[in-house]
XYZ file of C-alpha atoms in Angstrom:
609
model
C 4.055 -105.049 -16.846
C 6.908 -102.987 -17.162
C 8.361 -100.736 -14.127
C 5.810 -98.146 -13.214
C 6.317 -95.009 -15.015
C 4.889 -91.171 -15.137
C 1.577 -90.864 -17.566
C 4.747 -89.506 -20.313
C 8.488 -89.587 -20.635
C 8.864 -86.523 -19.023
C 5.889 -86.435 -16.998
C 3.076 -84.191 -18.658
C 0.046 -85.690 -20.240
C -1.329 -83.964 -23.465
C -4.240 -81.557 -22.864
C -6.338 -84.214 -24.864
C -5.626 -87.708 -22.225
C -6.180 -84.468 -19.529
C -9.693 -83.655 -20.946
C -10.657 -87.472 -21.464
C -10.089 -88.525 -17.968
C -11.896 -85.632 -16.400
C -14.529 -86.263 -18.809
C -14.604 -90.076 -17.339
C -14.497 -88.860 -13.570
C -17.180 -85.829 -14.563
C -19.379 -88.750 -15.472
C -18.981 -90.987 -12.896
C -19.739 -87.787 -10.847
C -22.789 -86.839 -12.496
C -23.884 -90.714 -11.999
C -24.033 -90.313 -8.219
C -25.091 -86.918 -7.468
C -26.652 -88.250 -4.117
C -22.729 -88.718 -2.462
C -21.552 -85.011 -2.943
C -24.263 -83.079 -0.443
C -24.335 -79.413 -0.125
C -22.036 -76.730 0.029
C -18.829 -76.842 -2.070
C -19.690 -80.739 -3.045
C -16.298 -81.991 -1.139
C -16.721 -85.496 -0.739
C -14.781 -88.828 -1.800
C -14.927 -89.000 -5.651
C -14.994 -91.865 -7.277
C -11.694 -93.399 -8.021
C -10.594 -95.619 -10.630
C -8.040 -98.251 -9.712
C -6.338 -101.434 -10.493
C -3.055 -102.958 -10.977
C -1.173 -106.543 -11.566
C 0.731 -109.333 -10.471
C 3.904 -110.716 -12.811
C 6.538 -112.684 -12.654
C 9.295 -112.886 -15.209
C 12.585 -115.079 -15.960
C 15.289 -113.878 -17.525
C 18.663 -115.485 -18.653
C 21.362 -113.181 -20.455
C 25.140 -112.856 -21.503
C 27.321 -109.941 -22.099
C 30.167 -110.771 -24.076
C 31.919 -114.061 -23.260
C 32.134 -113.262 -19.568
C 29.168 -112.948 -17.521
C 25.996 -115.470 -17.765
C 23.278 -114.166 -15.528
C 19.880 -116.010 -14.479
C 17.177 -114.139 -12.861
C 13.694 -114.447 -11.507
C 11.968 -111.102 -10.717
C 7.922 -111.026 -9.502
C 6.117 -107.912 -9.293
C 3.343 -106.043 -7.916
C 1.818 -103.020 -8.644
C -1.217 -101.042 -7.867
C -2.248 -97.813 -9.444
C -5.314 -95.539 -8.900
C -6.633 -91.773 -10.237
C -9.166 -89.658 -9.430
C -9.823 -85.879 -8.966
C -9.946 -83.074 -6.395
C -13.082 -81.355 -5.572
C -14.013 -81.402 -9.299
C -12.499 -82.907 -12.586
C -11.682 -79.147 -13.836
C -10.133 -78.430 -10.736
C -7.195 -81.119 -10.094
C -6.748 -84.573 -11.321
C -4.426 -87.249 -9.392
C -3.165 -90.774 -10.034
C -0.371 -92.515 -8.311
C 1.080 -96.087 -7.853
C 2.955 -98.255 -5.716
C 4.951 -101.383 -6.701
C 7.362 -103.737 -5.430
C 9.923 -105.898 -6.831
C 11.802 -108.826 -5.174
C 14.191 -111.314 -6.752
C 16.873 -113.865 -7.001
C 19.663 -113.917 -9.389
C 22.734 -116.089 -10.101
C 25.737 -114.408 -11.854
C 28.646 -116.628 -13.482
C 31.706 -114.824 -14.648
C 34.521 -116.668 -16.647
C 37.791 -116.056 -15.470
C 41.306 -117.300 -15.913
C 42.127 -120.971 -16.035
C 38.340 -121.727 -17.502
C 37.013 -121.601 -14.044
C 33.525 -120.419 -13.617
C 32.890 -118.042 -10.294
C 29.370 -117.949 -9.470
C 27.493 -115.152 -6.926
C 23.746 -115.904 -6.008
C 22.166 -112.747 -4.532
C 18.503 -111.464 -3.092
C 17.310 -108.236 -4.231
C 13.975 -105.906 -3.642
C 13.295 -102.553 -4.411
C 9.878 -100.165 -3.871
C 8.770 -98.169 -7.120
C 5.813 -95.823 -7.447
C 4.794 -92.830 -9.203
C 2.477 -89.861 -8.465
C 0.718 -87.140 -10.769
C -1.126 -83.918 -10.047
C -2.411 -81.598 -12.847
C -4.131 -78.260 -11.563
C -6.723 -76.749 -14.255
C -6.113 -79.399 -16.975
C -8.353 -77.752 -19.323
C -7.877 -73.983 -18.441
C -5.406 -71.904 -20.065
C -2.625 -71.947 -17.276
C -2.622 -76.257 -16.511
C -0.383 -77.026 -14.020
C 1.851 -80.444 -13.479
C 4.012 -82.024 -11.098
C 5.273 -85.662 -11.104
C 7.327 -88.117 -9.178
C 8.499 -91.162 -10.426
C 10.947 -94.161 -9.309
C 11.688 -97.201 -11.629
C 13.997 -100.297 -11.748
C 15.507 -101.414 -14.472
C 15.229 -105.421 -13.232
C 11.881 -104.771 -13.698
C 12.011 -103.836 -17.373
C 12.966 -106.699 -19.555
C 15.409 -104.453 -21.297
C 19.012 -105.277 -22.384
C 20.661 -103.333 -19.525
C 24.323 -104.171 -18.598
C 24.101 -102.222 -15.368
C 21.130 -102.436 -12.695
C 19.800 -98.973 -11.608
C 16.833 -97.166 -10.063
C 15.566 -94.079 -11.806
C 14.229 -91.425 -9.665
C 12.460 -88.724 -11.535
C 10.311 -85.875 -10.618
C 9.499 -82.508 -12.227
C 6.889 -79.976 -12.663
C 5.470 -77.861 -15.755
C 3.411 -74.333 -15.621
C 2.255 -73.156 -19.210
C 0.041 -70.044 -20.088
C -1.942 -68.789 -22.976
C -3.554 -65.851 -22.665
C -7.138 -64.991 -23.809
C -6.972 -63.185 -27.510
C -4.497 -66.547 -28.314
C -1.786 -66.665 -30.467
C 0.626 -66.288 -27.550
C 2.176 -69.209 -25.817
C 4.187 -69.552 -22.749
C 5.583 -72.531 -20.836
C 8.358 -73.070 -18.181
C 9.464 -76.804 -16.427
C 11.691 -78.568 -14.905
C 12.789 -82.302 -15.101
C 15.299 -83.894 -12.774
C 16.404 -87.793 -13.259
C 18.588 -89.493 -10.948
C 19.939 -92.996 -11.932
C 21.326 -94.823 -8.995
C 23.818 -98.411 -9.460
C 26.219 -100.058 -7.822
C 28.535 -100.350 -10.792
C 28.260 -96.368 -11.648
C 27.494 -94.846 -8.540
C 24.740 -91.586 -9.136
C 24.110 -90.090 -12.089
C 21.908 -87.091 -12.043
C 20.866 -84.791 -14.879
C 19.068 -81.560 -14.015
C 17.017 -79.454 -16.998
C 15.430 -76.456 -16.535
C 13.589 -74.670 -19.456
C 11.260 -71.546 -20.347
C 9.761 -70.363 -23.812
C 7.458 -67.874 -25.468
C 5.822 -67.359 -28.579
C 3.949 -64.237 -29.640
C 2.461 -63.103 -32.698
C 1.764 -59.414 -33.442
C 0.238 -58.864 -36.821
C 2.838 -59.183 -39.366
C 5.940 -59.919 -36.695
C 6.575 -62.721 -34.355
C 8.818 -63.334 -31.869
C 10.327 -66.688 -30.280
C 12.334 -67.073 -26.887
C 13.726 -70.029 -25.857
C 16.118 -70.745 -22.317
C 17.412 -73.887 -21.199
C 20.101 -74.617 -18.713
C 21.117 -78.315 -17.905
C 23.701 -80.149 -15.687
C 25.003 -83.591 -15.518
C 27.074 -84.818 -12.630
C 28.496 -88.574 -12.050
C 29.423 -89.325 -8.307
C 31.716 -92.165 -9.146
C 34.206 -90.436 -11.739
C 33.501 -86.833 -10.822
C 32.788 -85.607 -13.984
C 30.398 -82.586 -14.576
C 28.844 -80.883 -17.168
C 26.722 -77.589 -17.519
C 25.403 -76.302 -20.242
C 23.237 -73.019 -20.725
C 21.808 -71.633 -23.875
C 19.559 -68.710 -24.919
C 17.623 -68.580 -28.493
C 15.537 -65.737 -29.906
C 13.921 -65.278 -33.476
C 12.292 -62.381 -34.636
C 10.087 -62.614 -38.084
C 8.816 -59.515 -40.151
C 7.059 -59.457 -43.321
C 4.877 -56.307 -43.702
C 4.333 -57.375 -47.234
C 4.589 -60.537 -49.406
C 7.785 -58.953 -50.929
C 9.508 -57.824 -48.038
C 10.500 -59.863 -45.158
C 13.194 -59.797 -41.979
C 14.296 -62.580 -40.417
C 16.415 -61.975 -37.183
C 18.389 -64.524 -34.892
C 20.084 -64.228 -31.557
C 21.853 -66.839 -29.358
C 24.082 -67.271 -26.525
C 25.224 -70.728 -25.072
C 27.941 -71.555 -22.422
C 29.405 -74.957 -21.885
C 31.738 -76.328 -18.673
C 32.894 -79.978 -19.165
C 35.208 -81.854 -16.546
C 35.392 -85.069 -18.206
C 38.256 -88.162 -17.980
C 40.315 -88.820 -20.589
C 42.430 -91.645 -20.211
C 41.780 -91.519 -16.648
C 42.870 -87.709 -16.545
C 40.013 -85.503 -15.471
C 40.308 -82.410 -18.319
C 38.254 -78.939 -18.002
C 36.757 -76.990 -21.090
C 34.865 -74.196 -21.227
C 33.447 -72.288 -24.354
C 31.304 -69.213 -24.590
C 29.191 -68.304 -27.825
C 27.772 -65.673 -28.836
C 26.277 -64.668 -32.064
C 23.454 -62.319 -33.813
C 22.483 -61.967 -37.556
C 19.710 -60.659 -39.277
C 18.789 -61.799 -43.097
C 16.439 -59.634 -45.505
C 14.889 -60.476 -48.450
C 12.884 -57.606 -50.855
C 11.464 -57.763 -54.527
C 10.178 -54.541 -56.135
C 6.954 -55.869 -56.794
C 5.642 -59.273 -57.298
C 7.101 -61.551 -60.424
C 9.973 -58.954 -60.378
C 12.915 -59.956 -62.188
C 15.469 -58.208 -59.574
C 15.593 -59.803 -56.039
C 17.630 -58.556 -53.169
C 19.257 -60.011 -50.071
C 21.127 -58.529 -47.418
C 22.320 -59.272 -43.789
C 24.507 -58.827 -41.060
C 26.249 -61.007 -38.353
C 27.926 -60.625 -34.960
C 30.100 -63.534 -33.517
C 32.241 -63.833 -30.689
C 33.698 -67.128 -29.164
C 35.684 -67.653 -26.163
C 36.956 -71.039 -25.691
C 39.097 -71.993 -22.517
C 41.178 -75.703 -22.186
C 42.818 -75.745 -18.857
C 45.238 -72.844 -18.502
C 45.216 -71.897 -22.701
C 42.170 -69.425 -23.559
C 41.385 -68.131 -27.318
C 39.066 -65.546 -28.031
C 37.541 -64.231 -31.846
C 35.309 -62.003 -32.649
C 33.734 -61.323 -36.289
C 31.540 -58.817 -37.618
C 29.898 -58.867 -40.840
C 27.934 -57.364 -43.548
C 26.954 -58.865 -46.944
C 24.230 -57.432 -49.861
C 23.404 -59.200 -52.973
C 21.383 -59.301 -55.794
C 19.985 -61.393 -58.618
C 18.252 -60.170 -61.931
C 16.656 -62.855 -64.249
C 17.475 -61.950 -67.757
C 15.029 -64.152 -69.030
C 13.295 -67.726 -67.965
C 16.553 -69.706 -68.402
C 19.282 -67.069 -67.807
C 20.289 -65.226 -64.712
C 23.170 -62.989 -63.138
C 23.813 -62.428 -59.961
C 26.087 -60.164 -57.798
C 27.421 -59.129 -54.172
C 29.695 -57.939 -51.773
C 30.682 -58.533 -48.467
C 32.923 -57.116 -45.778
C 34.359 -58.617 -42.443
C 35.882 -57.593 -39.579
C 38.081 -60.144 -37.561
C 39.581 -59.478 -34.495
C 41.541 -62.322 -32.439
C 44.180 -62.392 -29.660
C 47.107 -61.410 -32.164
C 45.552 -59.867 -35.396
C 42.757 -57.390 -36.322
C 42.014 -57.799 -39.938
C 38.923 -55.941 -42.296
C 38.280 -58.580 -45.037
C 36.244 -57.477 -48.030
C 35.034 -60.084 -50.964
C 33.079 -59.142 -54.261
C 31.408 -61.793 -56.292
C 29.905 -61.712 -59.674
C 28.053 -64.887 -61.671
C 26.075 -65.714 -64.163
C 24.319 -68.996 -64.621
C 21.690 -70.613 -67.706
C 19.575 -73.577 -67.001
C 17.761 -75.014 -70.228
C 14.003 -76.189 -70.460
C 13.657 -79.884 -70.181
C 13.845 -81.743 -73.428
C 11.956 -85.110 -73.671
C 14.672 -88.047 -75.007
C 13.169 -91.597 -75.347
C 10.881 -91.181 -72.254
C 12.807 -89.271 -70.040
C 13.513 -85.537 -69.135
C 16.760 -83.747 -70.057
C 18.129 -80.554 -68.756
C 21.430 -79.308 -68.979
C 23.091 -75.984 -67.125
C 26.157 -74.184 -67.202
C 27.647 -71.091 -65.286
C 30.827 -68.929 -64.716
C 31.708 -66.774 -61.426
C 34.293 -64.514 -60.436
C 35.393 -63.559 -56.964
C 37.703 -60.697 -55.719
C 39.207 -60.773 -52.189
C 41.247 -58.018 -49.963
C 42.536 -57.786 -46.613
C 43.956 -61.198 -46.353
C 47.808 -62.082 -45.789
C 48.820 -62.973 -49.155
C 47.139 -59.339 -50.218
C 44.487 -59.462 -53.077
C 43.101 -62.842 -54.234
C 41.281 -63.675 -57.291
C 39.167 -66.845 -58.352
C 37.537 -67.690 -62.193
C 35.703 -70.756 -62.214
C 33.226 -72.185 -64.468
C 31.119 -75.445 -64.971
C 28.375 -77.427 -66.791
C 26.096 -79.944 -65.901
C 23.669 -82.230 -66.786
C 20.638 -84.179 -65.705
C 18.477 -87.059 -67.088
C 15.168 -88.284 -65.178
C 12.650 -90.698 -65.891
C 9.477 -92.101 -63.915
C 7.804 -95.065 -65.131
C 4.633 -96.019 -63.857
C 4.625 -99.757 -62.442
C 0.964 -100.398 -61.574
C -2.130 -98.563 -60.348
C -0.256 -97.737 -57.146
C 3.402 -97.934 -58.244
C 5.775 -95.753 -59.583
C 9.782 -96.123 -60.283
C 12.110 -92.817 -60.883
C 15.590 -92.824 -62.413
C 18.239 -90.115 -62.551
C 21.622 -89.672 -63.785
C 23.559 -86.737 -63.818
C 26.976 -85.353 -64.504
C 28.772 -82.117 -63.910
C 32.347 -80.742 -64.375
C 33.784 -77.683 -63.008
C 37.278 -75.714 -63.033
C 39.051 -72.733 -61.199
C 41.418 -70.630 -61.418
C 43.102 -69.289 -57.749
C 46.046 -66.866 -58.364
C 46.999 -67.549 -54.800
C 46.422 -71.675 -54.849
C 46.524 -72.641 -58.077
C 44.145 -74.675 -60.733
C 41.632 -77.382 -59.599
C 39.380 -79.497 -61.393
C 36.332 -81.433 -60.077
C 34.494 -83.894 -61.955
C 31.527 -85.338 -59.893
C 29.225 -88.179 -61.036
C 25.637 -89.270 -59.192
C 22.796 -91.694 -59.678
C 19.897 -92.578 -57.739
C 16.654 -94.966 -58.079
C 13.930 -94.938 -55.961
C 10.227 -96.847 -55.968
C 7.053 -95.699 -54.410
C 4.421 -97.977 -53.750
C 0.628 -95.914 -52.413
C -2.438 -98.032 -52.124
C -5.859 -96.916 -50.657
C -5.359 -100.065 -48.399
C -3.164 -99.691 -45.184
C 0.091 -100.539 -47.551
C 2.739 -97.346 -48.283
C 6.427 -97.925 -49.305
C 9.111 -95.798 -50.241
C 12.665 -97.190 -50.938
C 15.742 -95.341 -52.715
C 19.383 -95.712 -53.418
C 21.518 -93.221 -54.485
C 25.543 -92.953 -55.160
C 27.799 -90.256 -55.811
C 31.530 -90.159 -57.107
C 33.221 -86.766 -57.094
C 37.005 -86.533 -57.898
C 39.280 -83.687 -57.684
C 42.885 -82.520 -59.199
C 45.233 -80.015 -58.393
C 44.794 -77.909 -55.064
C 43.208 -79.865 -52.695
C 42.990 -82.875 -54.816
C 40.702 -85.669 -52.991
C 38.381 -88.405 -54.079
C 34.775 -88.700 -52.469
C 32.292 -91.693 -52.697
C 29.127 -92.505 -51.156
C 26.160 -94.396 -51.467
C 22.833 -94.128 -49.151
C 20.258 -96.539 -49.270
C 16.665 -95.920 -47.570
C 13.840 -97.533 -46.971
C 10.576 -96.197 -45.157
C 6.794 -97.373 -45.161
C 4.526 -100.554 -44.162
C 2.855 -103.049 -46.018
C -0.153 -105.100 -45.096
C 0.550 -108.772 -46.378
C -3.046 -109.887 -45.231
C -5.590 -109.610 -42.601
C -3.529 -110.713 -39.931
C 0.224 -109.503 -40.804
C 2.237 -106.526 -41.889
C 5.681 -105.303 -41.584
C 6.909 -101.694 -41.260
C 10.266 -100.135 -41.966
C 12.298 -96.562 -41.434
C 15.873 -97.204 -41.737
C 18.906 -95.549 -43.587
C 22.236 -97.082 -44.503
C 25.074 -94.812 -45.367
C 28.558 -95.992 -46.583
C 31.250 -93.181 -47.093
C 34.897 -93.789 -48.694
C 37.322 -91.003 -49.461
C 41.320 -90.514 -50.278
C 43.674 -87.980 -50.508
C 47.112 -88.139 -52.469
C 48.702 -87.828 -48.676
C 46.281 -90.738 -47.463
C 45.211 -93.900 -49.008
C 41.588 -94.984 -49.559
C 39.865 -95.287 -46.556
C 36.224 -96.096 -45.278
C 34.937 -93.020 -43.304
C 32.643 -93.809 -40.469
C 28.922 -94.714 -41.748
C 25.987 -94.077 -40.499
C 23.309 -96.426 -39.976
C 19.877 -95.945 -38.024
C 16.255 -96.910 -37.840
C 13.942 -99.871 -37.660
C 12.610 -102.951 -39.520
C 9.597 -104.905 -37.794
C 7.403 -107.320 -38.698
C 3.867 -108.171 -36.425
C 1.566 -111.409 -37.139
C -1.779 -111.961 -35.311
C -3.055 -115.416 -34.787
C 0.990 -116.820 -35.143
C 1.114 -120.671 -36.343
C -2.584 -120.929 -36.286
C -2.793 -120.352 -32.697
C -5.905 -117.632 -31.700
C -4.480 -114.591 -29.506
C -0.790 -115.433 -30.238
C 1.124 -112.705 -31.453
C 4.416 -112.832 -33.065
C 7.014 -109.770 -33.799
C 10.327 -109.716 -34.911
C 11.999 -106.245 -34.746
C 15.543 -105.004 -35.673
C 16.656 -101.381 -34.496
C 19.970 -100.178 -35.235
C 21.498 -96.756 -33.933
C 25.570 -96.616 -35.019
C 25.190 -92.465 -35.260
C 25.833 -89.812 -32.206
C 23.307 -89.889 -30.070
C 22.071 -87.260 -26.884
C 23.394 -88.267 -23.967
C 22.861 -87.508 -20.250
C 26.084 -85.793 -20.400
C 24.599 -83.231 -22.829
C 21.776 -82.448 -20.072
C 18.862 -85.002 -21.949
C 16.736 -86.697 -19.038
C 15.097 -89.148 -20.984
C 18.727 -90.184 -22.769
C 20.031 -93.628 -21.342
C 22.879 -94.340 -19.472
C 24.301 -96.776 -22.329
C 23.449 -96.782 -26.396
C 22.154 -99.878 -27.743
C 23.977 -99.846 -30.996
C 21.909 -102.595 -32.652
C 19.341 -105.354 -31.604
C 17.375 -108.005 -32.861
C 14.553 -109.488 -30.818
C 11.612 -112.334 -31.709
C 8.833 -112.164 -29.248
C 5.679 -114.145 -28.617
C 2.585 -112.503 -26.963
C -0.495 -114.429 -25.962
C -3.336 -113.297 -24.097
C -6.479 -115.011 -22.546
C -8.889 -112.732 -20.879
C -6.569 -110.404 -18.090
C -3.505 -112.987 -18.358
C -0.992 -111.982 -20.738
C 2.264 -114.301 -21.555
C 5.469 -112.859 -23.168
C 8.292 -115.203 -24.211
C 11.451 -112.972 -26.309
C 14.717 -113.544 -27.466
C 17.181 -111.010 -28.145
C 20.553 -110.336 -29.476
C 21.809 -106.664 -29.127
C 25.350 -104.789 -29.062
C 25.245 -101.960 -26.202
C 28.302 -99.775 -27.170
C 30.420 -102.477 -28.637
C 29.569 -105.134 -25.900
C 27.265 -108.040 -27.180
C 24.523 -109.385 -24.893
C 22.247 -112.582 -25.138
C 18.753 -112.518 -23.328
C 15.852 -114.814 -23.082
C 12.819 -113.435 -21.235
C 9.832 -114.716 -20.256
C 6.796 -112.919 -18.540
C 3.612 -113.796 -17.173
C 1.183 -111.012 -16.130
C -2.297 -111.006 -14.308
C -4.135 -107.680 -14.731
C -6.981 -106.650 -11.907
C -9.062 -103.291 -11.605
C -9.970 -100.957 -14.131
C -7.271 -98.744 -14.241
């Protein structure tokens, strides 16, 4: 089995799990009442226990430089029980021992092999305590030590992970409100990168009182790295208020405060950056009566920023307010007008900027053409701006667009949708000049929905946008998405949740380039009784994550030290009674470095936990 872990990734189990465990132990207690005589019933409660013995062999290669052979043996024992009564306190814990030998070969100059042999051992374990698990104020504390060498994951560095934390929540008797506070700490230790520690302190509250609801959340995280001296500190405070005394009126208010302090290495040189952002805003919507043609919106916003880098410091303050009205002349045509004022203050300038806008839009009713729905829209807009360095600025624009969409039923449980659209817009700005934009887009999707365990969705979207005149550019994007699962028969099925996006853009001053795309998701295939062998399971797993991810530097205690960009694994699992065997082969790319892995494990469980 993998290394011993807490009950969840953050060491806090769900109320359902706690209630289930409490019920199991309570049943065992009721079956043996004579073991708890007299008084408060203190005595030795029933203990669920179990464990496993495992051995695994691993052969991997990182890049073209390092090859590693490793034999690891693991022994774990786990137990759970309660104190006094299951409703009072639940306890669980485990202890494990990891030992092994490895041989590492590094290819160096002149094509010579330099090998090293080492032995290692480590102790792992975990403990978990929950007080009043099914009450309105449960408390949980946990402690967990794990070793990456027992996981079989494609890590290029060996490390131990020490985690501990606590969580207290409270729910008043009347319900509707909720209060939570928690602290989590994760420390990774390795000979290659030293000690990497993340601390996360969080608190939140939710309160509902009639037509008003209020949410408040605070968070502080820090990350320190002993080998490089890098450090980050992030603090955030968010508040939200929602007020809706009647369906025609609603007011949403938001406020936030965030501070960050980074000391990171760039090209081996430490760089300090600090920032502070404060903002508050409110937004209101109102209709004189239900289904009224008049719709009013308004709001205000405050934003303040302070950014320091080394000895440089920049400050800005923005105060703004806006009011807008939309009136539906009929079902197809509407007019809108709005005004805003913004006070901008920086280190060197203070300026009041006002903006006035007006627009008219008409959207046609759908028209049937050869089984498809055709719609068109047309509009015009005007804006005036004062207080800018250029004096007064006016912009006049217009746009026209049309779309055609069709749905085709391919079977009892299958449907395809197709769409194509075009839009053209032109504008004249008395400061920057004229600009024209032509946009083309097309999309196709297929949906399969069945009464069985089969459902699938596939879509393809493409867009091409060309702007001439001021800010001339050419932008292209293709987005492909597939999700769902397909049950081929009683013993095999496939699942997918994958998004792939490609972007290409250019300007007159820069050649056409492919911007960084975005790919994330997974594909998987599972088969029972593989190759006609009972109890033999086959799995093929593909994962990709080329997007930016939340890291330990940003205070995520669950984030890995390194990101696995792509991985493809084929796996065979076989079980016979309490004996389980696994053979897997994996190819992965970890932050640009390729790794190949062959992993075999045999595991024997004992006990009932």
